[in-house]
CSV table of C-alpha atoms in Angstrom, one decimal:
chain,number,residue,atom,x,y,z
Y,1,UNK,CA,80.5,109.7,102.3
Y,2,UNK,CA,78.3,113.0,102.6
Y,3,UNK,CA,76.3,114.9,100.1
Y,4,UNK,CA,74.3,117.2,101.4
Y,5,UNK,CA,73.2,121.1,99.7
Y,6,UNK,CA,73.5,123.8,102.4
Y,7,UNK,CA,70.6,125.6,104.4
Y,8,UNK,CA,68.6,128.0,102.6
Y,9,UNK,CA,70.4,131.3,101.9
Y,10,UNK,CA,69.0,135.1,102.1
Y,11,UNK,CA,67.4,136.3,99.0
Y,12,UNK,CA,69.9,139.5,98.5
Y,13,UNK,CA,72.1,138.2,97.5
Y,14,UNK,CA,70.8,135.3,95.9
Y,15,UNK,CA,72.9,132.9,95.7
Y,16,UNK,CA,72.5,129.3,93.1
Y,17,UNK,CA,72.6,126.1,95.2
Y,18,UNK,CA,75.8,124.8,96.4
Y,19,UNK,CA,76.8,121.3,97.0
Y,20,UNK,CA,79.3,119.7,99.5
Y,21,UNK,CA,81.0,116.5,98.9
Y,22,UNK,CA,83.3,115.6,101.7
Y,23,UNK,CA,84.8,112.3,103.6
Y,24,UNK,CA,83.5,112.1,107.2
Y,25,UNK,CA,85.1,115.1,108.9
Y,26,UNK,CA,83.6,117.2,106.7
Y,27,UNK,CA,80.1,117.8,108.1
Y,28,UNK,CA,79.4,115.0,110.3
Y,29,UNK,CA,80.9,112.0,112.4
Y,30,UNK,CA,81.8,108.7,110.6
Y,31,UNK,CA,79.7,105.7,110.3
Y,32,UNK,CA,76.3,107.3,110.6
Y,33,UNK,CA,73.4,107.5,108.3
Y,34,UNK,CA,72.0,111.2,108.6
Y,35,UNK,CA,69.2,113.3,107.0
Y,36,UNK,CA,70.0,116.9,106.1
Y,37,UNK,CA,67.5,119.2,106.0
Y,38,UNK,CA,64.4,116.7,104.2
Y,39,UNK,CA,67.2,114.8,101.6
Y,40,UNK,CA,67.7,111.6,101.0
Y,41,UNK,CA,69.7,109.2,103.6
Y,42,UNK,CA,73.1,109.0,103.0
Y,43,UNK,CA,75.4,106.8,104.6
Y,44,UNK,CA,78.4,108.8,105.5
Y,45,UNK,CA,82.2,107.0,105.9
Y,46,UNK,CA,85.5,108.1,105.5
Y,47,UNK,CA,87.5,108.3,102.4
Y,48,UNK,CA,91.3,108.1,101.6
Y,49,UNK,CA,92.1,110.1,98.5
Y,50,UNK,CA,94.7,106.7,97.8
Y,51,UNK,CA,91.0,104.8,97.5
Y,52,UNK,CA,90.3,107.0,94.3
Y,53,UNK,CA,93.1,105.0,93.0
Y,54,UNK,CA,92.4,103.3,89.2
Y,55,UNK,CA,91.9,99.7,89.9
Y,56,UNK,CA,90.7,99.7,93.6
Y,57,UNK,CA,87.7,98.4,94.2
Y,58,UNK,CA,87.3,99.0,98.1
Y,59,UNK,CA,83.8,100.3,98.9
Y,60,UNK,CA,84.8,104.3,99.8
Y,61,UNK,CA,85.4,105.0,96.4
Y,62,UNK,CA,82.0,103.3,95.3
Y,63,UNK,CA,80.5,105.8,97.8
Y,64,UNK,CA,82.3,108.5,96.5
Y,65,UNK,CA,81.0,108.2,92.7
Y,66,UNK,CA,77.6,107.2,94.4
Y,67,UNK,CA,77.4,110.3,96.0
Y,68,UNK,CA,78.6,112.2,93.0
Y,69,UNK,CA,76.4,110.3,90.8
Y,70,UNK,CA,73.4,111.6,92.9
Y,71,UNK,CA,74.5,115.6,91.8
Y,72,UNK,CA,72.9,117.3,88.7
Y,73,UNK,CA,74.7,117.7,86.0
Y,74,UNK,CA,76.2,121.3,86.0
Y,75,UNK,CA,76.2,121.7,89.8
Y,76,UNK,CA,78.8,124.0,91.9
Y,77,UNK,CA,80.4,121.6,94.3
Y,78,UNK,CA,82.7,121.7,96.8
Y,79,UNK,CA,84.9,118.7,97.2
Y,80,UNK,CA,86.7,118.6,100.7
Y,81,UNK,CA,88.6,115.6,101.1
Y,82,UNK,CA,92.0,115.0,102.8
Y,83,UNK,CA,92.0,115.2,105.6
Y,84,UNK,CA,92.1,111.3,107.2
Y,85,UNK,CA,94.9,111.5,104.3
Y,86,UNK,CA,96.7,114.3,106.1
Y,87,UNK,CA,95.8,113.0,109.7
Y,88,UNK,CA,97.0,109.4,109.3
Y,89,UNK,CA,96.9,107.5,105.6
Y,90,UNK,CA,100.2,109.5,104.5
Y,91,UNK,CA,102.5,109.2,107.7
Y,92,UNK,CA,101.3,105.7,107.5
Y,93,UNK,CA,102.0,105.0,104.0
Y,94,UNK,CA,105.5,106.4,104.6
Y,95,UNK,CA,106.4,104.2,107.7
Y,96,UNK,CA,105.6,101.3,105.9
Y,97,UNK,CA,107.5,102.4,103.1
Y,98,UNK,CA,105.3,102.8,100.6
Y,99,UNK,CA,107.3,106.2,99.3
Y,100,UNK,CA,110.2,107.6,99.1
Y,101,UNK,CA,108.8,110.4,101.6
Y,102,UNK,CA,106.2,112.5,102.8
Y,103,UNK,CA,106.4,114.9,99.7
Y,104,UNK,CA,106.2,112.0,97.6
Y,105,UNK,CA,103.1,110.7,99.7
Y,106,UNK,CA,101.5,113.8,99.0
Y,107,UNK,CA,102.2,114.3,95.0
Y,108,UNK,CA,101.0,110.6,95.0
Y,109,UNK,CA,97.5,110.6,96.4
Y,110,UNK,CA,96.6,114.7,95.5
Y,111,UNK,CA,97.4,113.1,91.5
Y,112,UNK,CA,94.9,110.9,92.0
Y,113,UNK,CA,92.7,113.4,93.5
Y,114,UNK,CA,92.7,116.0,91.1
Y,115,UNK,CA,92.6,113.2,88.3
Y,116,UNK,CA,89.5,111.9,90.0
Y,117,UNK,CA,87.9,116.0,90.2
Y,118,UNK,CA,88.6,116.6,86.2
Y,119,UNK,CA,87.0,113.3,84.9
Y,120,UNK,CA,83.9,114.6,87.2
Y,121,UNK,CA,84.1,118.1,85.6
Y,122,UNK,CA,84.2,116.9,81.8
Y,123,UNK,CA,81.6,114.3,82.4
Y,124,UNK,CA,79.2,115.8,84.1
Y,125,UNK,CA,80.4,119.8,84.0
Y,126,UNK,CA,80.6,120.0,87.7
Y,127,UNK,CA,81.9,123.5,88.7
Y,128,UNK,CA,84.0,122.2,91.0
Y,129,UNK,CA,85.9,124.0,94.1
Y,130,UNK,CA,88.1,122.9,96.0
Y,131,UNK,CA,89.1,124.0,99.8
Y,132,UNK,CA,92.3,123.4,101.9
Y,133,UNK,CA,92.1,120.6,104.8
Y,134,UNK,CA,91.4,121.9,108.4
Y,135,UNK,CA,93.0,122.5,110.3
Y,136,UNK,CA,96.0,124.4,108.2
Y,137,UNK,CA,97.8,124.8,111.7
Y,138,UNK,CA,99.3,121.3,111.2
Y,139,UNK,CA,102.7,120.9,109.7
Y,140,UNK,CA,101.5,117.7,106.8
Y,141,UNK,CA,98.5,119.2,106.7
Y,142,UNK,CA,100.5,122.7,105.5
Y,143,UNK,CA,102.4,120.4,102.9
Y,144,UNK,CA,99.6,119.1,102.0
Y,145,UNK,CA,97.7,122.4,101.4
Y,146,UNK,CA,100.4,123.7,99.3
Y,147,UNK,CA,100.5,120.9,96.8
Y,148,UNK,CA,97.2,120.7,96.5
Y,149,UNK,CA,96.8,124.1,95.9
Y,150,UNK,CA,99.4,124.0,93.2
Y,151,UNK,CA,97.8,120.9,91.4
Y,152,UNK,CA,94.4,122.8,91.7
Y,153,UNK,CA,95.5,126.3,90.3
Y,154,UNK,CA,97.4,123.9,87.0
Y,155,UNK,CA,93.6,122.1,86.5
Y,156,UNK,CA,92.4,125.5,86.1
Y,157,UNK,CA,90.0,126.9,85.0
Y,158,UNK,CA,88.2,123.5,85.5
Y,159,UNK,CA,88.5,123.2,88.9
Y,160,UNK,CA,89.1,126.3,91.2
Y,161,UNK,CA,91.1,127.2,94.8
Y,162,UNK,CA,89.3,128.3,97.4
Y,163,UNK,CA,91.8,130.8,98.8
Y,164,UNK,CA,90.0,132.3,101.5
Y,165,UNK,CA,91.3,130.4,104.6
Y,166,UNK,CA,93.9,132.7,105.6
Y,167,UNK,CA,90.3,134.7,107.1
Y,168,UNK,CA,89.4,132.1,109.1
Y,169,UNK,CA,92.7,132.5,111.4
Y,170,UNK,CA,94.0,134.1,114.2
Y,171,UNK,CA,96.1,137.1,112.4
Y,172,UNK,CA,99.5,134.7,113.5
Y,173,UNK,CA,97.8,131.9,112.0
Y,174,UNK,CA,98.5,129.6,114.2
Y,175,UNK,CA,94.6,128.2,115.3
Y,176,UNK,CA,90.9,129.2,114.0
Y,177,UNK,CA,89.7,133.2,114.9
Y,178,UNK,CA,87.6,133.7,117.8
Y,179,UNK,CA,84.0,133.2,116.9
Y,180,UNK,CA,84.5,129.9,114.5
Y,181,UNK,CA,83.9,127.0,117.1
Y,182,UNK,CA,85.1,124.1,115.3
Y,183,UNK,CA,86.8,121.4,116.9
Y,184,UNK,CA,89.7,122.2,113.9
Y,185,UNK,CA,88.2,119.0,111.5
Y,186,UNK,CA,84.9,119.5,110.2
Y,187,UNK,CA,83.5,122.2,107.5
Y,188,UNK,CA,83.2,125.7,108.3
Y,189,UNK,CA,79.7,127.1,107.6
Y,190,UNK,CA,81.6,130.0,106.4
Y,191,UNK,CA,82.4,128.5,103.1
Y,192,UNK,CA,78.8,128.4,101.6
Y,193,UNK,CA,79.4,132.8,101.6
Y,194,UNK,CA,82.9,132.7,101.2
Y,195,UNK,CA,82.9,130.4,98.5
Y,196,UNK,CA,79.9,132.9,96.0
Y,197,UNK,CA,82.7,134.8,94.2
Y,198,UNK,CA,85.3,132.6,93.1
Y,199,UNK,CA,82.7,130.0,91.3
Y,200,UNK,CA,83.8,129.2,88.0
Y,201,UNK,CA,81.3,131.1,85.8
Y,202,UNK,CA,81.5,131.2,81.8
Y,203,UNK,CA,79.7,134.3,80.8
Y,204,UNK,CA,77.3,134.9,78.1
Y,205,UNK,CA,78.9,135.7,75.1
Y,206,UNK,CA,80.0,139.1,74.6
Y,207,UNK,CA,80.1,141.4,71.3
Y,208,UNK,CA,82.5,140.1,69.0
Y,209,UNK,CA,85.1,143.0,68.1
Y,210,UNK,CA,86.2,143.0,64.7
Y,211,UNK,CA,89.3,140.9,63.8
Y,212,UNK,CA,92.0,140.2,61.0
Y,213,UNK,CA,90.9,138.8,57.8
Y,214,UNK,CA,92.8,135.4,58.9
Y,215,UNK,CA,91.9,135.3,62.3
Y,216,UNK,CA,90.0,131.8,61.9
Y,217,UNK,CA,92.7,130.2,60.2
Y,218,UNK,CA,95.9,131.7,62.5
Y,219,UNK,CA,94.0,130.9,65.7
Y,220,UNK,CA,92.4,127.3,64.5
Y,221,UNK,CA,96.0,126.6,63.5
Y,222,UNK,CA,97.6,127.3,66.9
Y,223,UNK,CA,94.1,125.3,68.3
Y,224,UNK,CA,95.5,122.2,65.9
Y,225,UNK,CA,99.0,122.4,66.9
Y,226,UNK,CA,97.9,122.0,71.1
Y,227,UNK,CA,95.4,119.0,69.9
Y,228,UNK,CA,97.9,117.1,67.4
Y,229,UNK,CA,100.4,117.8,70.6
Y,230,UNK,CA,98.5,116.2,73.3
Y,231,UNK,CA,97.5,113.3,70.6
Y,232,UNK,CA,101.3,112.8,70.2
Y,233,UNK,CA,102.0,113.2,73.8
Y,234,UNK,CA,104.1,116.0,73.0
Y,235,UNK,CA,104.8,119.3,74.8
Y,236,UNK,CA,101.8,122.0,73.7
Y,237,UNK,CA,103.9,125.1,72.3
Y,238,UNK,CA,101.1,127.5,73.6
Y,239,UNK,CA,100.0,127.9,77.6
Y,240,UNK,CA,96.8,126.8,78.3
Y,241,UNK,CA,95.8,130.4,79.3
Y,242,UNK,CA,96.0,131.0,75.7
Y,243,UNK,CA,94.6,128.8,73.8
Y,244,UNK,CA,91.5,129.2,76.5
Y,245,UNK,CA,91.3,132.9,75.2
Y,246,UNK,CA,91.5,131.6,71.6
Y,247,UNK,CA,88.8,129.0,72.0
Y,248,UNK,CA,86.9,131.9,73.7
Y,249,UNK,CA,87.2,134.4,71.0
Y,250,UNK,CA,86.4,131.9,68.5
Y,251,UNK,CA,83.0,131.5,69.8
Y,252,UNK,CA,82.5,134.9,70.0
Y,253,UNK,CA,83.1,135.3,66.5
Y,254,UNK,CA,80.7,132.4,65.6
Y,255,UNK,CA,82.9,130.2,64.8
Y,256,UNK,CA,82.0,127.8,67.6
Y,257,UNK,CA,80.2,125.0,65.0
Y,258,UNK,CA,83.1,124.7,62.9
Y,259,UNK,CA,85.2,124.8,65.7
Y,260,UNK,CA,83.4,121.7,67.0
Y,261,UNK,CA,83.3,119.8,63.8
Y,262,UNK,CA,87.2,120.3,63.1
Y,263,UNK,CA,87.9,119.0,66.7
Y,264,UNK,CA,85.6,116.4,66.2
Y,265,UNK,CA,87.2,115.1,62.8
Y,266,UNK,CA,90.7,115.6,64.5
Y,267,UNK,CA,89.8,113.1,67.5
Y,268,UNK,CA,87.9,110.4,65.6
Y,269,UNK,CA,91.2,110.3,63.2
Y,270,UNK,CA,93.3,110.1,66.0
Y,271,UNK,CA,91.4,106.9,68.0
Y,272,UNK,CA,90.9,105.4,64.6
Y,273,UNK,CA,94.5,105.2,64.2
Y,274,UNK,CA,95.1,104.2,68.5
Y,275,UNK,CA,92.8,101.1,67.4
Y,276,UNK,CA,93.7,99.9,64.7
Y,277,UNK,CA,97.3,99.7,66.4
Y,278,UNK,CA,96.1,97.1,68.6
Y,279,UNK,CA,98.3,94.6,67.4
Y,280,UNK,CA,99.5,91.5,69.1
Y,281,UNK,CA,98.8,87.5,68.7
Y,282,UNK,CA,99.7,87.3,72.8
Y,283,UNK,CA,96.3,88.1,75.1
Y,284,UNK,CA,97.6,89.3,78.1
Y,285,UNK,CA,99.8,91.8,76.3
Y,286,UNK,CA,96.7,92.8,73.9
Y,287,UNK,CA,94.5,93.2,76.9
Y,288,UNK,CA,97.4,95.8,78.2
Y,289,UNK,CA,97.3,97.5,74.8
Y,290,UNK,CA,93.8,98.0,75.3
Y,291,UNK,CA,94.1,99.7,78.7
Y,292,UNK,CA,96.5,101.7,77.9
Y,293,UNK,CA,94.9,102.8,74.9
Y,294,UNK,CA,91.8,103.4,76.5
Y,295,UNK,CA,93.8,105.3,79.6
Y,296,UNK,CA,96.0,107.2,77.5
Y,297,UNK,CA,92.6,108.5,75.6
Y,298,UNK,CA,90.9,109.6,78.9
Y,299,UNK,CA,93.7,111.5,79.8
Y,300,UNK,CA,93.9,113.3,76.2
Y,301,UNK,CA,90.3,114.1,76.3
Y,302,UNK,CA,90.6,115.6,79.8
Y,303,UNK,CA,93.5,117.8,78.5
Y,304,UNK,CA,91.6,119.1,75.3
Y,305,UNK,CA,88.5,119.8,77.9
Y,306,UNK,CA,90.6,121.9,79.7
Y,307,UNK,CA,91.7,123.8,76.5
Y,308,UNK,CA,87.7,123.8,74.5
Y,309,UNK,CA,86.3,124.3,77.9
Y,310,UNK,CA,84.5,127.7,76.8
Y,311,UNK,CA,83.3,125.7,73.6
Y,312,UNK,CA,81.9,123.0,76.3
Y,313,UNK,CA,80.2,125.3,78.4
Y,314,UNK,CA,78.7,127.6,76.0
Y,315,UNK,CA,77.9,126.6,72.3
Y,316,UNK,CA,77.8,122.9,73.2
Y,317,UNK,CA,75.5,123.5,76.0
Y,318,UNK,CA,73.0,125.4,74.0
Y,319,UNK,CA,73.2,122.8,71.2
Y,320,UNK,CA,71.0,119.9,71.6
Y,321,UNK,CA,72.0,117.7,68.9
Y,322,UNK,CA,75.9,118.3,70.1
Y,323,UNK,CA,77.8,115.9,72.7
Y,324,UNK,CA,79.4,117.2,75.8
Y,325,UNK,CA,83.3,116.8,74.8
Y,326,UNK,CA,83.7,114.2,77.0
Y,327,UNK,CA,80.8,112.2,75.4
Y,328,UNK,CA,81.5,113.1,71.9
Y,329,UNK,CA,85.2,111.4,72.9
Y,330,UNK,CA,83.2,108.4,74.3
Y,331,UNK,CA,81.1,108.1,71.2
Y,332,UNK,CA,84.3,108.2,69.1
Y,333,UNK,CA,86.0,105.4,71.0
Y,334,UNK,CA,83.0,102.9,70.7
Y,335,UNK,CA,82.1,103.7,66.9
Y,336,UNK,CA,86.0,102.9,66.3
Y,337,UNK,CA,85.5,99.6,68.6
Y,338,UNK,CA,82.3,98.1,67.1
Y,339,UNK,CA,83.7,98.7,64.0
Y,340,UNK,CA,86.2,96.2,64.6
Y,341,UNK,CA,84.8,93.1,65.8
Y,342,UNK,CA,87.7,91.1,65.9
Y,343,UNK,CA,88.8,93.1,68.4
Y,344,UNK,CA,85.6,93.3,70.4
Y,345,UNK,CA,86.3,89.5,70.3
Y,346,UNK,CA,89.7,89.2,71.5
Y,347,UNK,CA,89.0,91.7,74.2
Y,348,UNK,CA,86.4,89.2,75.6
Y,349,UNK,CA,87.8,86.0,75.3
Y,350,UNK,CA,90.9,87.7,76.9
Y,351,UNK,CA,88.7,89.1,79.4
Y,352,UNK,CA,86.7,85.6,79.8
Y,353,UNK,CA,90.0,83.8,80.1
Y,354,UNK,CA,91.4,85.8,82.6
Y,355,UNK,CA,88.6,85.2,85.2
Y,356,UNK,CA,88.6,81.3,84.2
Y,357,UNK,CA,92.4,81.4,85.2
Y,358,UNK,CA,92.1,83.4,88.0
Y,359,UNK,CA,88.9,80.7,89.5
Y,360,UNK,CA,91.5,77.8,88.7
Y,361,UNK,CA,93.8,79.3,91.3
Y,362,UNK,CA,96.2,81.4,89.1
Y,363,UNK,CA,97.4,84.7,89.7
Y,364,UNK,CA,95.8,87.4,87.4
Y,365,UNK,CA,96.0,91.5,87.2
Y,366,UNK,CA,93.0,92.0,88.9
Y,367,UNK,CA,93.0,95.7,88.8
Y,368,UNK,CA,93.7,95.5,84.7
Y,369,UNK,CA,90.3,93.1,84.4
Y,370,UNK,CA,88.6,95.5,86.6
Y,371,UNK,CA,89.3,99.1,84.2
Y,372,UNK,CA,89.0,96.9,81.0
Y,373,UNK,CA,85.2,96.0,82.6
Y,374,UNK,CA,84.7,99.5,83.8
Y,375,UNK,CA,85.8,100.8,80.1
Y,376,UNK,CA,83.6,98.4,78.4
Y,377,UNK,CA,80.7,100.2,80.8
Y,378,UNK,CA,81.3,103.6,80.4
Y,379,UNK,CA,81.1,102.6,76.9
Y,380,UNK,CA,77.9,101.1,76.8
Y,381,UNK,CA,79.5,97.9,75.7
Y,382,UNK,CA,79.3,95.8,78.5
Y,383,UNK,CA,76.2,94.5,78.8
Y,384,UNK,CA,75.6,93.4,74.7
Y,385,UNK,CA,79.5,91.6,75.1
Y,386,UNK,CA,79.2,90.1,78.1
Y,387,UNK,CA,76.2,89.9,80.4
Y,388,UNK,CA,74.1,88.8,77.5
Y,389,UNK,CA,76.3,86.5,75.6
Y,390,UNK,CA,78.0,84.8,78.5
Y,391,UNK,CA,75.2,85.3,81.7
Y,392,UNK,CA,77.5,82.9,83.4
Y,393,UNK,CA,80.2,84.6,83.7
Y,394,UNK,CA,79.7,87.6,86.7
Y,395,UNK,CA,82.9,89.4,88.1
């Protein structure tokens, strides 16, 4: 896994630091540790998007969130992964029958993928970028390019396309232009310039124009609807464009506090409720309940950061004594849990009885224990339930 920033750029025109994430054909050859320009030693391997997968434990994907771990908070990043995907995990995948087909190899893994990227961009407000595998002469790797492009351009404006690689190629587009001499896998130099303009960049706050009389309570309204829809798992009657705009003109107006606190009171209701539905005397099924819970809360937090992105970038930023959405999601989710410590309880012993079935030779969701352990983390619940109170138990 590489993370490296690039070489030092020309003061006009100045240009913020960029960062590269990529699997092994991005910058440099596989299975070697290298030192870029003075930084830190990374080890660099490959990476299969399928590895990104909820539940796997295989050690790419700890490389990946160690690398990404290793960012600042806030940081432009290009992600450029896919291509071992493209070059033989999907082909392969299909031939052993894995999918259906190729195009439901692709969908699969650029899910994953772009599930991965928005989890990175509401917890740690990553600008994120993300380019098409080279070389885009190859037929999968065309088919690939096109859905991912299409699952980027949805995720927007949290993540971005980088739509530029048409320039890189002869005018029939069949290989790299003269000049570029890549061996058609690794990163283009090129993209630390060609990626400046399309960064995603939330601009100060402009003048606010004057409005109607009921502006607050029309637009907060339609805000409520798209929240109280996503809660429900329903369809949002508004397109995200939209409701963006509204959040946007809301903080303009000044109305980004009580925009905040009404979202805030909106959630906590809503996880309250998701909680104290976890209701069953069987533990394996309650330890289901739980995940799902949890995973269908992750996934509504990540939709409403797409829609109160402009909130999250702007007010909450400037705002010390506000969480990041993300975190102000995560702090709703463990006030609701220690709250309940019956439930805390039978999460453990659930959890606790699990591993003791699984050492006595019994078969056991392994990937289910694993994201029940890693929610208990990112809570900041782990280490009070379990390491402390049962230091013999390690998974």
């Amino acid at each position: 896994m590489l993370l490296a920033t690039p070489p030092p750029q020309p003061a006009d025109p100045p240009l913020a630091p960029l960062y590269v994430a990529g699997d092994s054909h991005a910058l440099s050859p596989s299975w070697r540790v290298v030192r870029w320009r003075g930084q830190p030693r990374v080890l660099v391997t490959g990476l299969k998007l399928w590895h990104l997968r909820d539940g796997a434990d295989f050690f790419p994907k700890a490389n990946f969130e160690a690398a990404a771990a290793s960012l600042p908070d806030g940081a432009d990043v290009v992600f450029a992964f896919g291509e071992i995907d493209c070059r033989e995990g999907l082909l392969l995948a299909v031939e052993r029958a894995r999918y259906r087909d190729l195009a439901q190899a692709i969908d699969t893994v650029v899910d994953i993928y772009i599930r991965t990227l928005r989890r990175l961009a509401a917890r740690r407000r990553f600008n994120i970028l993300v380019p098409p595998v080279l070389p885009e002469t190859r037929a999968v790797v065309k088919q690939f390019n096109a859905a991912l492009r299409r699952a980027v351009e949805r995720a927007s404006p949290v993540l971005a396309w980088l739509d530029f690689f048409e320039q890189l190629l002869t005018p029939a587009g069949d290989a790299l232009a003269d000049g570029l001499a890549l061996d058609g896998t690794h990163l283009n130099p090129q993209y630390v310039r060609l990626t400046a303009p399309r960064k995603l960049t939330i601009k100060p706050l402009r003048t606010a124009p004057k409005l109607p009389a009921n502006f607050e309570q029309a637009t907060w309204a339609k805000l409520l609807d798209a929240v109280r829809a996503v809660h429900g798992k329903r369809a949002v009657n508004h397109s995200l464009e939209e409701l963006y705009r509204g959040v946007e003109d809301m903080c303009v107006q000044h109305m980004a506090a009580r925009t905040y606190d009404k979202l805030q009171a909106e959630c906590e209701a809503h996880v309250e409720a998701s909680i104290e539905a976890l209701q069953t005397p069987d533990t394996s099924a309650f330890l289901s309940l739980v995940h799902g819970c949890w995973s269908a809360h992750c996934e509504e937090m990540l939709t409403l950061h797409s829609i109160f992105l402009y909130l999250d970038r702007t007010y909450v930023m400037q705002s010390a004594a506000r969480r990041s959405l993300w975190e102000m999601g995560l702090h709703s989710f463990r006030a609701q849990l220690s709250a309940r410590p019956e439930v805390l309880a039978k999460l453990r012993d659930g959890v606790l009885a699990s591993i003791e079935r699984e050492r006595g030779g019994d078969q056991v969701e392994r990937s289910l224990l694993a994201e029940l352990l890693r929610m208990l983390y990112d809570l900041g619940l782990y280490q009070r339930h379990f390491e402390e109170q049962f230091p013999s138990v390690k998974t």
